[in-house]
Amino acid sequence: MTSRPGFVLEVDRSTPPTLMWHGNSYRLERFPTGTRILYPPEPQEPIADPRGAVEEALENPVGDSQPLSTLLTKGMRLVIAFDDVSLPLPQMQAPDVRQLVIEAVLEKAAAAGVDDVYLVAALALHRRMTEGELRHALGSRIYDALTPRKRLLQHDAEDPSNLVDLGTTEQGEVVEINKLAAEADLLVYVNINLVSMDGGHKSVATGLASYRSIRHHHNVKTMVHSRSFMDMHHSELHSSNWRMGRHIAAQGVKIFQIETTLNTDTFPKAFEFLSKREWEWTLKDRSTFIASSKSLKASPDWLSRDIMHKIRSPYKLTGVTAGEVEQVHAKTLDKVFSQQLVTVEGQTDILTMGLPFVGPYNVNSIMNPILVYCLALGYFFNMYVGKPLVREGGVVIISHPNKAEFDPAFHPSYIDFYEQVLTETTDPAEIESRFEESFATDPWYIHLYRKGNAYHGVHPFYMWYWGAHALDHLGGVIVLGGDPKATKRLGFQSASTMMDAIEMAKSIVGDDPSITHLHSPPLVMAEVI
Amino acid sequence: MRSLVVEHNIRRMVSAKLLADTSVKRSLQWGPLALKEVGAPKAPTSQWLRVQPRLSGICGSDLATVLASTTRYFEPLVSFPFTPGHEVVGVATKDQTRVVLEAALTCKPRGLRPCRYCSLGQEQLCESVAVGDVKQGIQIGYCSSTGGGWSQELVAHHSQLWPVKDSLSDEDAVLIEPFACALHAVATAKLQKHAVVAVVGAGSVGLLTVAAIKYLSPHVNLSVVAKHPIQRDSALKLGANEVIREEELGRSARRNTRAFRSGDWLSSGYDVVFDCVGSSTSLSSSIKSAKPGGQVVAVGMPSYTGIDLTPLWHREINLRGTYAYGTESFSKKTIEHLDLSEQASLIDNGDTVSIRTFDLAILAMERLKLGWMVTHGFPLENYSQAIEKAAHAGSQDAIKVVFDLRKTKSTSKGTNDL
């Protein structure tokens, strides 16, 4: 069966109500006639033999790389770095693709007599993964084999004894990365390219870097000039990472990059209606929708959150490429775009989006207002190549409860960011200049990042910068069904119904606006022409 | 003359106490305070002068008195019936000079030789508040011999009256007495130049404490706990570095001092916390958010409170009360920074310089002009409205509420927003 491409539906009187995410729940929403709804392509056919495909990729690398088996020699030190828990979303059904690839690499290493092997979770400034998350990503066999020997590590961007300064790029960017990885005889990086922003040189140059290094591209100026950061050819974020990546290679760090792509088969059988087009819902789909949406709405937040975070996506492998970083990534991007890209004619005055329960930074946790902001204006807004879906001066309407709730273990600095920073200003540049350094160097946040499961103190700043391009571009943001106080704290307006939100948006974009709804997840990316 | 009078009537005091939490209006209706026609107070000696109040403030201790929500601690230290009102700007009838009242009834006004505290300039600790030429009363406003500011006339010892320059408005002047209290609280805390400090509460006492901190120690990093928009805006206007909610105090202490925390425990915290609320919640959070060995200064009048003193013990916190005013001591450098070196009222002690707190308050007020904090004025006839407004000040966009006696014959029933 071939998958059907994504498309743009124009709402008419016969269009059924549209599914709209609202945090841990969802509802059906009727859009005005003429509204465009951007539907994602259906999941692509997966690779029939994933293990065979991995083997094939490892032994037939692209670029000037040698087959992996020839790079592995007895007595060498092998470091395998892998993407952390922020990918994929939701977590995929076991076996995770990282397990699949790393098992293959380890088997080859064993066959070559390589026993000095380390695994490193490429956290960058993300939180440390829990044991459960590591077991899920790697499989218990790998976890149990490496953990007792302290061979399974998590990158620590604040451990000066395990960072190495590799100098600066031609533009003066400090390149400081994980010492163990940099000094290994071979660094294998195992990636999951869920969206086009991931992978390439960003894997090592960000995933294994220190704050000193990351700050060169995770800043307001870079983000405003990344249009979008899902399109590496127009992304200053990527340009900086590419300069760093090439510098790392020039310093003699030998990297064997393995990138994987997944289809968009996001929801398991029980929730499969969430991926379907509404007019194709069966009686069972309708019943499931009613039962689940009502139950989730009636449940306390902790319970509905717990239910949703237990979802494991039936993602399947659609591509695996190994070898030299840039050539690998070019092939990966082709694959990602072929799955997610939909052509859209012209921009819109109003872009609506329903935010789901999970984003990259709240896996097994609470989506606090700063993450709501980031998911909407950082991620969903940037799901374009060419031009943004919404015109300059246009309005984004976000559907989400947006409650001022925080996970104190995972997001401690977010609480202070919300209380101390957002009460002063929402301007990204001012936030950066006035507050970033004090949060980034706060010893308590550093302690919690290193020893607990907390995001780095600077992380909420990056979330805010992630939306800087959107803030720069938009005329207004309205949160539909959100907590009014928290919404005001973000600098946005509140509305209780979609019609109210559209009326409010008209005061910014004028009467008779064009409206486009981003029907996601599953992931969809707009190529606006 | 008309005067608001507090009678010693147990039944009315109990009624006021019971009703205060549900309705200030009813509490007043059934409480010990009443507007009466009374004779003017008699001057105890020839050294006492008559004063006609122009503005007379309503402070937290006044509210606690008329709503009978204070403890019985003060009972032996007041004499009934008395007229409240100790924050007073008025006119001395003898020569029509405008004066502010230093209300404390210490040895000198009482016609006594200075006690060991008064002789050291620590009049706030005076041993003689229940003896001498006048009846018991810690201040004018709690003494049956003197009358008080909530009336058309009172008497005061000449040493208690300070002339007011024309450059100060009545609104500025009426705040001198409470500002002197705030300056005393801050001066005795001996803040270091870059201390990390918090003020809990942003009613008039809290805001005057903020003003005093920023006047005496402009470089400190100051967080202010404020509840209502007018309080938040005023705190920022007075120079607070950040304004926070009460539940944020611990987190603010942590981030301002880059401390580690485990639950409520902080490895560091504020150098000094000025508690201007005096509730069990505010005192508890103040103690928890002060650094080990730090100070908590109780500026607002506390009453019965239930607080966990374990952190006070474990962290060796100094919990200290502060009352009224006396004489403050500063380094010469501080006096220079305050531009007060030329003031005749300074007493040179060698390394340090002393100044009466009231003197300092008047000089500071000439610079700060805090009269904008007087937001509402009422005639005596509308005392119920006035006290209700003062009791709910922050939530009703008020800071300092005063009785406005400038139209002595006024029968106006409406509020006069100043």
CSV table of C-alpha atoms in Angstrom, one decimal, chain A residues 415-420 423-424 437-445 447 489, chain B residues 232 236 241-245 247-248 251-252 254-256 258-262:
chain,number,residue,atom,x,y,z
A,415,ILE,CA,10.1,28.3,37.5
A,416,ASP,CA,12.5,31.1,38.2
A,417,PHE,CA,12.4,32.2,34.6
A,418,TYR,CA,8.6,32.4,34.8
A,419,GLU,CA,8.7,34.3,38.1
A,420,GLN,CA,11.7,36.4,37.8
A,423,THR,CA,7.5,39.4,35.0
A,424,GLU,CA,10.1,41.9,33.8
A,437,GLU,CA,24.4,34.7,32.4
A,438,SER,CA,23.1,34.6,35.9
A,439,PHE,CA,20.9,31.6,35.2
A,440,ALA,CA,23.6,29.8,33.1
A,441,THR,CA,26.2,30.1,35.9
A,442,ASP,CA,23.9,29.5,38.9
A,443,PRO,CA,25.7,26.8,40.9
A,444,TRP,CA,22.4,25.2,42.0
A,445,TYR,CA,21.1,24.7,38.5
A,447,HIS,CA,24.3,20.9,40.4
A,489,ARG,CA,2.6,36.4,31.5
B,232,ARG,CA,3.9,46.4,43.3
B,236,LEU,CA,9.3,49.6,42.1
B,241,ASN,CA,15.0,45.5,42.4
B,242,GLU,CA,12.3,43.0,42.1
B,243,VAL,CA,8.7,42.6,43.3
B,244,ILE,CA,7.5,39.1,44.1
B,245,ARG,CA,4.6,37.2,45.6
B,247,GLU,CA,5.1,32.2,47.9
B,248,GLU,CA,8.1,33.2,45.8
B,251,ARG,CA,12.9,30.9,45.5
B,252,SER,CA,13.8,34.5,45.2
B,254,ARG,CA,17.8,31.2,46.5
B,255,ARG,CA,18.3,32.8,43.1
B,256,ASN,CA,19.4,36.2,44.5
B,258,ARG,CA,22.8,31.6,44.2
B,259,ALA,CA,22.1,29.2,47.1
B,260,PHE,CA,21.5,25.5,47.0
B,261,ARG,CA,18.2,24.3,48.3
B,262,SER,CA,16.7,21.1,49.5
